[in-house]
Structures are given as C-alpha cells and as structure tokens.
Tab-separated table of N, CA and C in Angstrom:
chain	number	residue	atom	x	y	z
A	753	MET	N	96.800	-36.053	-52.379
A	753	MET	CA	95.354	-36.007	-52.260
A	753	MET	C	94.856	-37.405	-51.913
A	754	PRO	N	94.159	-37.547	-50.803
A	754	PRO	CA	93.679	-38.877	-50.397
A	754	PRO	C	92.511	-39.351	-51.262
A	755	LEU	N	92.425	-40.650	-51.394
A	755	LEU	CA	91.307	-41.281	-52.089
A	755	LEU	C	90.479	-42.013	-51.044
A	756	TYR	N	89.152	-41.923	-51.178
A	756	TYR	CA	88.260	-42.540	-50.208
A	756	TYR	C	87.446	-43.639	-50.865
A	757	THR	N	87.081	-44.633	-50.079
A	757	THR	CA	86.285	-45.733	-50.623
A	757	THR	C	84.905	-45.218	-50.990
A	758	ARG	N	84.315	-45.867	-51.948
A	758	ARG	CA	82.976	-45.501	-52.402
A	758	ARG	C	81.970	-45.647	-51.255
A	759	GLU	N	82.164	-46.687	-50.434
A	759	GLU	CA	81.247	-46.926	-49.312
A	759	GLU	C	81.310	-45.798	-48.290
A	760	SER	N	82.521	-45.300	-47.988
A	760	SER	CA	82.622	-44.224	-46.998
A	760	SER	C	82.034	-42.921	-47.543
A	761	LEU	N	82.161	-42.687	-48.864
A	761	LEU	CA	81.552	-41.491	-49.457
A	761	LEU	C	80.030	-41.597	-49.453
A	762	GLU	N	79.499	-42.780	-49.735
A	762	GLU	CA	78.038	-42.975	-49.680
A	762	GLU	C	77.540	-42.815	-48.249
A	763	ASN	N	78.291	-43.329	-47.281
A	763	ASN	CA	77.929	-43.176	-45.875
A	763	ASN	C	77.899	-41.695	-45.502
A	764	LEU	N	78.871	-40.934	-45.988
A	764	LEU	CA	78.904	-39.497	-45.728
A	764	LEU	C	77.687	-38.814	-46.344
A	765	ARG	N	77.384	-39.131	-47.592
A	765	ARG	CA	76.226	-38.516	-48.253
A	765	ARG	C	74.920	-38.828	-47.508
A	766	ASN	N	74.808	-40.032	-46.949
A	766	ASN	CA	73.595	-40.417	-46.230
A	766	ASN	C	73.475	-39.714	-44.880
A	767	LYS	N	74.587	-39.401	-44.244
A	767	LYS	CA	74.552	-38.816	-42.900
A	767	LYS	C	74.545	-37.290	-42.903
A	768	VAL	N	74.912	-36.685	-44.017
A	768	VAL	CA	74.962	-35.227	-44.091
A	768	VAL	C	73.549	-34.664	-44.199
A	769	ASN	N	73.278	-33.638	-43.416
A	769	ASN	CA	72.013	-32.920	-43.500
A	769	ASN	C	72.237	-31.722	-44.421
A	770	ILE	N	71.734	-31.817	-45.635
A	770	ILE	CA	71.995	-30.779	-46.640
A	770	ILE	C	71.464	-29.418	-46.200
A	771	LEU	N	70.380	-29.406	-45.456
A	771	LEU	CA	69.825	-28.140	-44.990
A	771	LEU	C	70.792	-27.446	-44.040
A	772	ASP	N	71.430	-28.202	-43.140
A	772	ASP	CA	72.410	-27.617	-42.228
A	772	ASP	C	73.601	-27.031	-42.987
A	773	VAL	N	74.015	-27.702	-44.029
A	773	VAL	CA	75.159	-27.227	-44.814
A	773	VAL	C	74.805	-25.933	-45.529
A	774	ILE	N	73.715	-25.949	-46.292
A	774	ILE	CA	73.357	-24.786	-47.117
A	774	ILE	C	72.923	-23.602	-46.263
A	775	SER	N	72.178	-23.848	-45.182
A	775	SER	CA	71.708	-22.734	-44.353
A	775	SER	C	72.851	-22.038	-43.623
A	776	GLY	N	74.022	-22.657	-43.578
A	776	GLY	CA	75.191	-21.997	-43.022
A	776	GLY	C	75.753	-20.916	-43.929
A	777	TYR	N	75.329	-20.896	-45.194
A	777	TYR	CA	75.859	-19.940	-46.159
A	777	TYR	C	74.806	-18.987	-46.719
A	778	ILE	N	73.549	-19.420	-46.806
A	778	ILE	CA	72.495	-18.563	-47.338
A	778	ILE	C	71.263	-18.667	-46.451
A	779	GLU	N	70.387	-17.667	-46.555
A	779	GLU	CA	69.144	-17.668	-45.779
A	779	GLU	C	68.120	-18.569	-46.460
A	780	VAL	N	67.564	-19.505	-45.692
A	780	VAL	CA	66.641	-20.512	-46.214
A	780	VAL	C	65.313	-20.396	-45.474
A	781	ARG	N	64.208	-20.556	-46.221
A	781	ARG	CA	62.871	-20.521	-45.606
A	781	ARG	C	62.081	-21.753	-46.010
A	782	LYS	N	61.332	-22.297	-45.055
A	782	LYS	CA	60.510	-23.472	-45.335
A	782	LYS	C	59.279	-23.043	-46.113
A	783	GLN	N	58.975	-23.825	-47.159
A	783	GLN	CA	57.794	-23.556	-47.969
A	783	GLN	C	57.204	-24.908	-48.358
A	784	GLY	N	56.239	-25.358	-47.589
A	784	GLY	CA	55.650	-26.676	-47.824
A	784	GLY	C	56.613	-27.772	-47.393
A	785	ALA	N	56.836	-28.731	-48.268
A	785	ALA	CA	57.713	-29.854	-47.951
A	785	ALA	C	59.179	-29.557	-48.244
A	786	VAL	N	59.455	-28.461	-48.942
A	786	VAL	CA	60.832	-28.124	-49.310
A	786	VAL	C	61.222	-26.788	-48.683
A	787	TYR	N	62.476	-26.474	-48.806
A	787	TYR	CA	62.992	-25.189	-48.358
A	787	TYR	C	63.400	-24.396	-49.592
A	788	LYS	N	63.187	-23.080	-49.532
A	788	LYS	CA	63.505	-22.222	-50.670
A	788	LYS	C	64.447	-21.117	-50.232
A	789	ALA	N	65.212	-20.623	-51.230
A	789	ALA	CA	66.143	-19.530	-50.977
A	789	ALA	C	66.437	-18.837	-52.293
A	790	LEU	N	67.059	-17.670	-52.183
A	790	LEU	CA	67.587	-17.020	-53.377
A	790	LEU	C	68.828	-17.789	-53.791
A	791	CYS	N	68.952	-18.073	-55.057
A	791	CYS	CA	70.064	-18.889	-55.552
A	791	CYS	C	71.395	-18.162	-55.358
A	792	PRO	N	72.371	-18.826	-54.756
A	792	PRO	CA	73.680	-18.197	-54.569
A	792	PRO	C	74.545	-18.215	-55.831
A	793	PHE	N	74.068	-18.875	-56.890
A	793	PHE	CA	74.868	-19.030	-58.096
A	793	PHE	C	74.502	-18.040	-59.198
A	794	HIS	N	73.400	-17.316	-59.036
A	794	HIS	CA	73.049	-16.264	-59.985
A	794	HIS	C	72.171	-15.239	-59.271
A	795	ASP	N	72.059	-14.050	-59.858
A	795	ASP	CA	71.251	-12.977	-59.266
A	795	ASP	C	69.780	-13.214	-59.571
A	796	GLU	N	68.954	-13.077	-58.548
A	796	GLU	CA	67.513	-13.204	-58.733
A	796	GLU	C	66.791	-12.447	-57.627
A	797	LYS	N	65.514	-12.146	-57.869
A	797	LYS	CA	64.720	-11.414	-56.897
A	797	LYS	C	63.703	-12.290	-56.198
A	798	THR	N	63.287	-13.381	-56.843
A	798	THR	CA	62.352	-14.319	-56.219
A	798	THR	C	63.036	-15.673	-56.086
A	799	PRO	N	62.809	-16.363	-54.974
A	799	PRO	CA	63.502	-17.629	-54.722
A	799	PRO	C	63.147	-18.712	-55.742
A	800	SER	N	64.174	-19.276	-56.362
A	800	SER	CA	63.981	-20.419	-57.259
A	800	SER	C	64.892	-21.582	-56.862
A	801	PHE	N	65.617	-21.417	-55.773
A	801	PHE	CA	66.559	-22.408	-55.274
A	801	PHE	C	65.827	-23.249	-54.223
A	802	THR	N	65.634	-24.539	-54.495
A	802	THR	CA	64.909	-25.405	-53.564
A	802	THR	C	65.848	-26.449	-52.975
A	803	ILE	N	65.575	-26.809	-51.736
A	803	ILE	CA	66.353	-27.825	-51.025
A	803	ILE	C	65.384	-28.897	-50.556
A	804	ASP	N	65.626	-30.127	-50.974
A	804	ASP	CA	64.795	-31.258	-50.591
A	804	ASP	C	65.591	-32.128	-49.623
A	805	GLN	N	65.236	-32.056	-48.339
A	805	GLN	CA	65.967	-32.819	-47.321
A	805	GLN	C	65.822	-34.319	-47.505
A	806	SER	N	64.679	-34.770	-47.968
A	806	SER	CA	64.460	-36.218	-48.084
A	806	SER	C	65.385	-36.849	-49.117
A	807	SER	N	65.667	-36.143	-50.201
A	807	SER	CA	66.569	-36.690	-51.208
A	807	SER	C	68.009	-36.244	-50.992
A	808	GLY	N	68.203	-35.180	-50.210
A	808	GLY	CA	69.542	-34.670	-49.954
A	808	GLY	C	70.109	-33.872	-51.110
A	809	HIS	N	69.238	-33.256	-51.912
A	809	HIS	CA	69.686	-32.509	-53.083
A	809	HIS	C	69.083	-31.107	-53.100
A	810	TYR	N	69.746	-30.233	-53.840
A	810	TYR	CA	69.220	-28.894	-54.103
A	810	TYR	C	69.032	-28.762	-55.613
A	811	HIS	N	68.177	-27.818	-55.994
A	811	HIS	CA	67.971	-27.548	-57.421
A	811	HIS	C	67.528	-26.103	-57.580
A	812	CYS	N	68.105	-25.440	-58.567
A	812	CYS	CA	67.685	-24.081	-58.902
A	812	CYS	C	66.952	-24.135	-60.234
A	813	PHE	N	65.732	-23.637	-60.249
A	813	PHE	CA	64.943	-23.629	-61.476
A	813	PHE	C	65.315	-22.464	-62.385
A	814	GLY	N	66.141	-21.543	-61.891
A	814	GLY	CA	66.569	-20.420	-62.706
A	814	GLY	C	67.813	-20.732	-63.523
A	815	CYS	N	68.848	-21.256	-62.859
A	815	CYS	CA	70.120	-21.511	-63.553
A	815	CYS	C	70.412	-23.002	-63.710
A	816	GLN	N	69.502	-23.853	-63.256
A	816	GLN	CA	69.603	-25.312	-63.371
A	816	GLN	C	70.735	-25.909	-62.540
A	817	ALA	N	71.227	-25.194	-61.530
A	817	ALA	CA	72.228	-25.752	-60.624
A	817	ALA	C	71.573	-26.883	-59.841
A	818	HIS	N	72.289	-27.982	-59.678
A	818	HIS	CA	71.728	-29.148	-59.014
A	818	HIS	C	72.856	-29.942	-58.364
A	819	GLY	N	72.597	-30.530	-57.215
A	819	GLY	CA	73.627	-31.355	-56.593
A	819	GLY	C	73.317	-31.686	-55.158
A	820	ASP	N	74.325	-32.271	-54.501
A	820	ASP	CA	74.204	-32.630	-53.095
A	820	ASP	C	75.068	-31.674	-52.272
A	821	ALA	N	75.285	-31.999	-51.002
A	821	ALA	CA	76.048	-31.115	-50.115
A	821	ALA	C	77.486	-30.955	-50.590
A	822	ILE	N	78.080	-32.026	-51.086
A	822	ILE	CA	79.459	-31.944	-51.571
A	822	ILE	C	79.532	-31.009	-52.771
A	823	GLN	N	78.608	-31.176	-53.705
A	823	GLN	CA	78.589	-30.326	-54.896
A	823	GLN	C	78.369	-28.861	-54.525
A	824	PHE	N	77.526	-28.607	-53.520
A	824	PHE	CA	77.281	-27.235	-53.084
A	824	PHE	C	78.573	-26.593	-52.601
A	825	LEU	N	79.337	-27.314	-51.774
A	825	LEU	CA	80.596	-26.761	-51.275
A	825	LEU	C	81.610	-26.581	-52.395
A	826	LEU	N	81.610	-27.492	-53.361
A	826	LEU	CA	82.523	-27.360	-54.499
A	826	LEU	C	82.234	-26.078	-55.275
A	827	GLU	N	80.963	-25.806	-55.539
A	827	GLU	CA	80.587	-24.659	-56.353
A	827	GLU	C	80.545	-23.351	-55.565
A	828	HIS	N	79.952	-23.383	-54.373
A	828	HIS	CA	79.755	-22.152	-53.617
A	828	HIS	C	81.036	-21.694	-52.922
A	829	GLN	N	81.771	-22.607	-52.306
A	829	GLN	CA	82.968	-22.252	-51.570
A	829	GLN	C	84.252	-22.427	-52.375
A	830	ARG	N	84.116	-22.973	-53.598
A	830	ARG	CA	85.268	-23.195	-54.481
A	830	ARG	C	86.314	-24.109	-53.821
A	831	LEU	N	85.825	-25.131	-53.112
A	831	LEU	CA	86.714	-26.105	-52.478
A	831	LEU	C	87.058	-27.211	-53.458
A	832	LYS	N	88.160	-27.877	-53.206
A	832	LYS	CA	88.488	-29.084	-53.962
A	832	LYS	C	87.677	-30.221	-53.360
A	833	PHE	N	87.527	-31.310	-54.138
A	833	PHE	CA	86.675	-32.411	-53.705
A	833	PHE	C	87.089	-32.946	-52.341
A	834	HIS	N	88.365	-33.243	-52.161
A	834	HIS	CA	88.798	-33.829	-50.892
A	834	HIS	C	88.632	-32.840	-49.739
A	835	GLU	N	88.744	-31.531	-49.992
A	835	GLU	CA	88.526	-30.548	-48.938
A	835	GLU	C	87.056	-30.518	-48.514
A	836	ALA	N	86.168	-30.570	-49.490
A	836	ALA	CA	84.731	-30.565	-49.186
A	836	ALA	C	84.341	-31.816	-48.413
A	837	VAL	N	84.854	-32.962	-48.841
A	837	VAL	CA	84.532	-34.224	-48.174
A	837	VAL	C	85.053	-34.214	-46.742
A	838	GLU	N	86.284	-33.774	-46.548
A	838	GLU	CA	86.861	-33.748	-45.205
A	838	GLU	C	86.132	-32.754	-44.302
A	839	GLN	N	85.726	-31.618	-44.859
A	839	GLN	CA	84.989	-30.630	-44.074
A	839	GLN	C	83.646	-31.195	-43.610
A	840	LEU	N	82.927	-31.847	-44.506
A	840	LEU	CA	81.641	-32.445	-44.145
A	840	LEU	C	81.814	-33.589	-43.155
A	841	ALA	N	82.834	-34.402	-43.354
A	841	ALA	CA	83.080	-35.530	-42.443
A	841	ALA	C	83.378	-35.030	-41.034
A	842	ALA	N	84.134	-33.953	-40.933
A	842	ALA	CA	84.442	-33.397	-39.616
A	842	ALA	C	83.196	-32.790	-38.971
A	843	LYS	N	82.389	-32.087	-39.750
A	843	LYS	CA	81.197	-31.428	-39.207
A	843	LYS	C	80.155	-32.435	-38.724
A	844	PHE	N	79.981	-33.526	-39.479
A	844	PHE	CA	78.941	-34.493	-39.143
A	844	PHE	C	79.495	-35.750	-38.475
A	845	HIS	N	80.766	-35.739	-38.108
A	845	HIS	CA	81.415	-36.838	-37.375
A	845	HIS	C	81.264	-38.175	-38.089
A	846	VAL	N	81.634	-38.185	-39.362
A	846	VAL	CA	81.568	-39.402	-40.168
A	846	VAL	C	83.000	-39.833	-40.498
A	847	PRO	N	83.375	-41.065	-40.133
A	847	PRO	CA	84.734	-41.524	-40.450
A	847	PRO	C	84.879	-41.805	-41.944
A	848	LEU	N	86.028	-41.433	-42.484
A	848	LEU	CA	86.328	-41.690	-43.890
A	848	LEU	C	87.399	-42.776	-43.981
A	849	VAL	N	87.218	-43.690	-44.909
A	849	VAL	CA	88.178	-44.775	-45.112
A	849	VAL	C	88.966	-44.477	-46.380
A	850	SER	N	90.281	-44.363	-46.241
A	850	SER	CA	91.149	-44.094	-47.385
A	850	SER	C	91.488	-45.385	-48.116
A	851	VAL	N	91.839	-45.228	-49.386
A	851	VAL	CA	92.208	-46.360	-50.230
A	851	VAL	C	93.676	-46.214	-50.608
A	852	ASP	N	94.430	-47.310	-50.515
A	852	ASP	CA	95.804	-47.301	-51.016
A	852	ASP	C	95.763	-47.329	-52.533
A	853	LYS	N	96.689	-46.659	-53.157
A	853	LYS	CA	96.685	-46.596	-54.612
A	853	LYS	C	96.898	-47.963	-55.236
A	854	GLU	N	97.605	-48.876	-54.551
A	854	GLU	CA	97.804	-50.218	-55.095
A	854	GLU	C	96.510	-51.024	-55.079
A	855	ASP	N	95.583	-50.677	-54.172
A	855	ASP	CA	94.338	-51.426	-54.030
A	855	ASP	C	93.238	-50.965	-54.980
A	856	MET	N	93.489	-49.905	-55.735
A	856	MET	CA	92.452	-49.398	-56.633
A	856	MET	C	92.180	-50.393	-57.752
A	857	ASN	N	90.908	-50.627	-58.053
A	857	ASN	CA	90.578	-51.504	-59.177
A	857	ASN	C	90.507	-50.679	-60.458
A	858	ASP	N	90.231	-51.346	-61.563
A	858	ASP	CA	90.241	-50.674	-62.861
A	858	ASP	C	89.219	-49.546	-62.956
A	859	SER	N	88.029	-49.727	-62.358
A	859	SER	CA	87.016	-48.675	-62.464
A	859	SER	C	87.446	-47.431	-61.691
A	860	ASP	N	88.130	-47.609	-60.566
A	860	ASP	CA	88.632	-46.456	-59.828
A	860	ASP	C	89.709	-45.731	-60.629
A	861	LYS	N	90.590	-46.492	-61.267
A	861	LYS	CA	91.632	-45.882	-62.090
A	861	LYS	C	91.013	-45.131	-63.264
A	862	ARG	N	89.993	-45.726	-63.867
A	862	ARG	CA	89.309	-45.083	-64.983
A	862	ARG	C	88.652	-43.783	-64.528
A	863	GLY	N	88.070	-43.796	-63.338
A	863	GLY	CA	87.445	-42.591	-62.803
A	863	GLY	C	88.456	-41.484	-62.570
A	864	LYS	N	89.630	-41.847	-62.070
A	864	LYS	CA	90.680	-40.856	-61.857
A	864	LYS	C	91.175	-40.296	-63.188
A	865	LEU	N	91.259	-41.157	-64.213
A	865	LEU	CA	91.666	-40.683	-65.536
A	865	LEU	C	90.636	-39.722	-66.110
A	866	LYS	N	89.360	-40.040	-65.926
A	866	LYS	CA	88.304	-39.140	-66.403
A	866	LYS	C	88.388	-37.793	-65.704
A	867	GLU	N	88.665	-37.818	-64.404
A	867	GLU	CA	88.790	-36.581	-63.644
A	867	GLU	C	89.968	-35.756	-64.160
A	868	ALA	N	91.086	-36.419	-64.469
A	868	ALA	CA	92.260	-35.719	-64.983
A	868	ALA	C	91.973	-35.100	-66.349
A	869	VAL	N	91.277	-35.833	-67.201
A	869	VAL	CA	90.928	-35.309	-68.521
A	869	VAL	C	89.994	-34.113	-68.383
A	870	GLU	N	89.041	-34.189	-67.470
A	870	GLU	CA	88.114	-33.086	-67.258
A	870	GLU	C	88.852	-31.836	-66.780
A	871	LEU	N	89.795	-32.016	-65.851
A	871	LEU	CA	90.580	-30.872	-65.377
A	871	LEU	C	91.413	-30.273	-66.508
A	872	ALA	N	91.978	-31.126	-67.354
A	872	ALA	CA	92.752	-30.635	-68.491
A	872	ALA	C	91.855	-29.855	-69.451
A	873	CYS	N	90.644	-30.347	-69.692
A	873	CYS	CA	89.694	-29.643	-70.567
A	873	CYS	C	89.346	-28.274	-69.997
A	874	GLN	N	89.090	-28.215	-68.691
A	874	GLN	CA	88.768	-26.937	-68.062
A	874	GLN	C	89.941	-25.965	-68.170
A	875	TYR	N	91.159	-26.471	-67.974
A	875	TYR	CA	92.348	-25.631	-68.071
A	875	TYR	C	92.486	-25.049	-69.475
A	876	TYR	N	92.390	-25.898	-70.490
A	876	TYR	CA	92.566	-25.421	-71.859
A	876	TYR	C	91.428	-24.498	-72.285
A	877	GLN	N	90.220	-24.758	-71.817
A	877	GLN	CA	89.103	-23.873	-72.137
A	877	GLN	C	89.352	-22.489	-71.510
A	878	PHE	N	89.842	-22.498	-70.271
A	878	PHE	CA	90.151	-21.236	-69.599
A	878	PHE	C	91.236	-20.483	-70.335
A	879	MET	N	92.271	-21.184	-70.763
A	879	MET	CA	93.381	-20.535	-71.454
A	879	MET	C	92.941	-19.983	-72.818
A	880	LEU	N	92.028	-20.680	-73.493
A	880	LEU	CA	91.555	-20.209	-74.789
A	880	LEU	C	90.692	-18.958	-74.672
A	881	LEU	N	89.914	-18.907	-73.604
A	881	LEU	CA	89.039	-17.744	-73.426
A	881	LEU	C	89.796	-16.595	-72.826
C-alpha cells in the first residue's frame, strides 16, 4: 500500500470538485448556495444530505454523515483509502507524491500506528457482534 505526502493529499483535496464526485453516484439538486440530495447512507423521503462546494464537504442532517470526497468514496463505494485517493487523482489529473518508508517522520509513523489500532478495533468489534 503506497503512502502519499501530506502536501500531495492536500493538493488533491483542493483540486477535487466534490459535486462532480457525489453527483456521479446520487441525484443532486441545487437549492440556494448548496446542493441537496437524498442521503445515500440511510433511508429518507426528504433530502437532508447537503453538499457545500466552497468548503468541499458534505453533511447529512439525518444521520450526521460528514466528510470530503475521499470520505464519501470510502463510505459509499467501500474503497480502501489508497484506492479512493488514486481514483480521485486519476479523475482530476492530480499527481500524487509517494513517500519512502525510511523517510517517514515520527508523526507519520504514529498516524500509521493509530490506523492499525483502529482497524484492529473494528475487526474485534465485528467478531464480537
């Protein structure tokens, strides 16, 4: 699994048009300054899922789902992080810079450890239920 620099991920987040990403999966309608849709994460009859292009985030007032384009692909398409990032980079023609594992600083290592612990927690929670 490749690791990407923080700068290249921020560059990707800045260049991605969240409306283009989300409208590829659900029907979106403009309502004032934001776009609204039926939330893809829970059943509803009236739109509570809003997309704010200026901030690059979505939010559902029904189920409290919130995130950016990467988070949307993680939750809606069940992609892994690196798959979502690579898919967005290819769609929006944004180059990604990989990091060698020897070049990682302590905060990057700590972040990877936190991610591993979180995955272990999810696994054990799933097994218990």
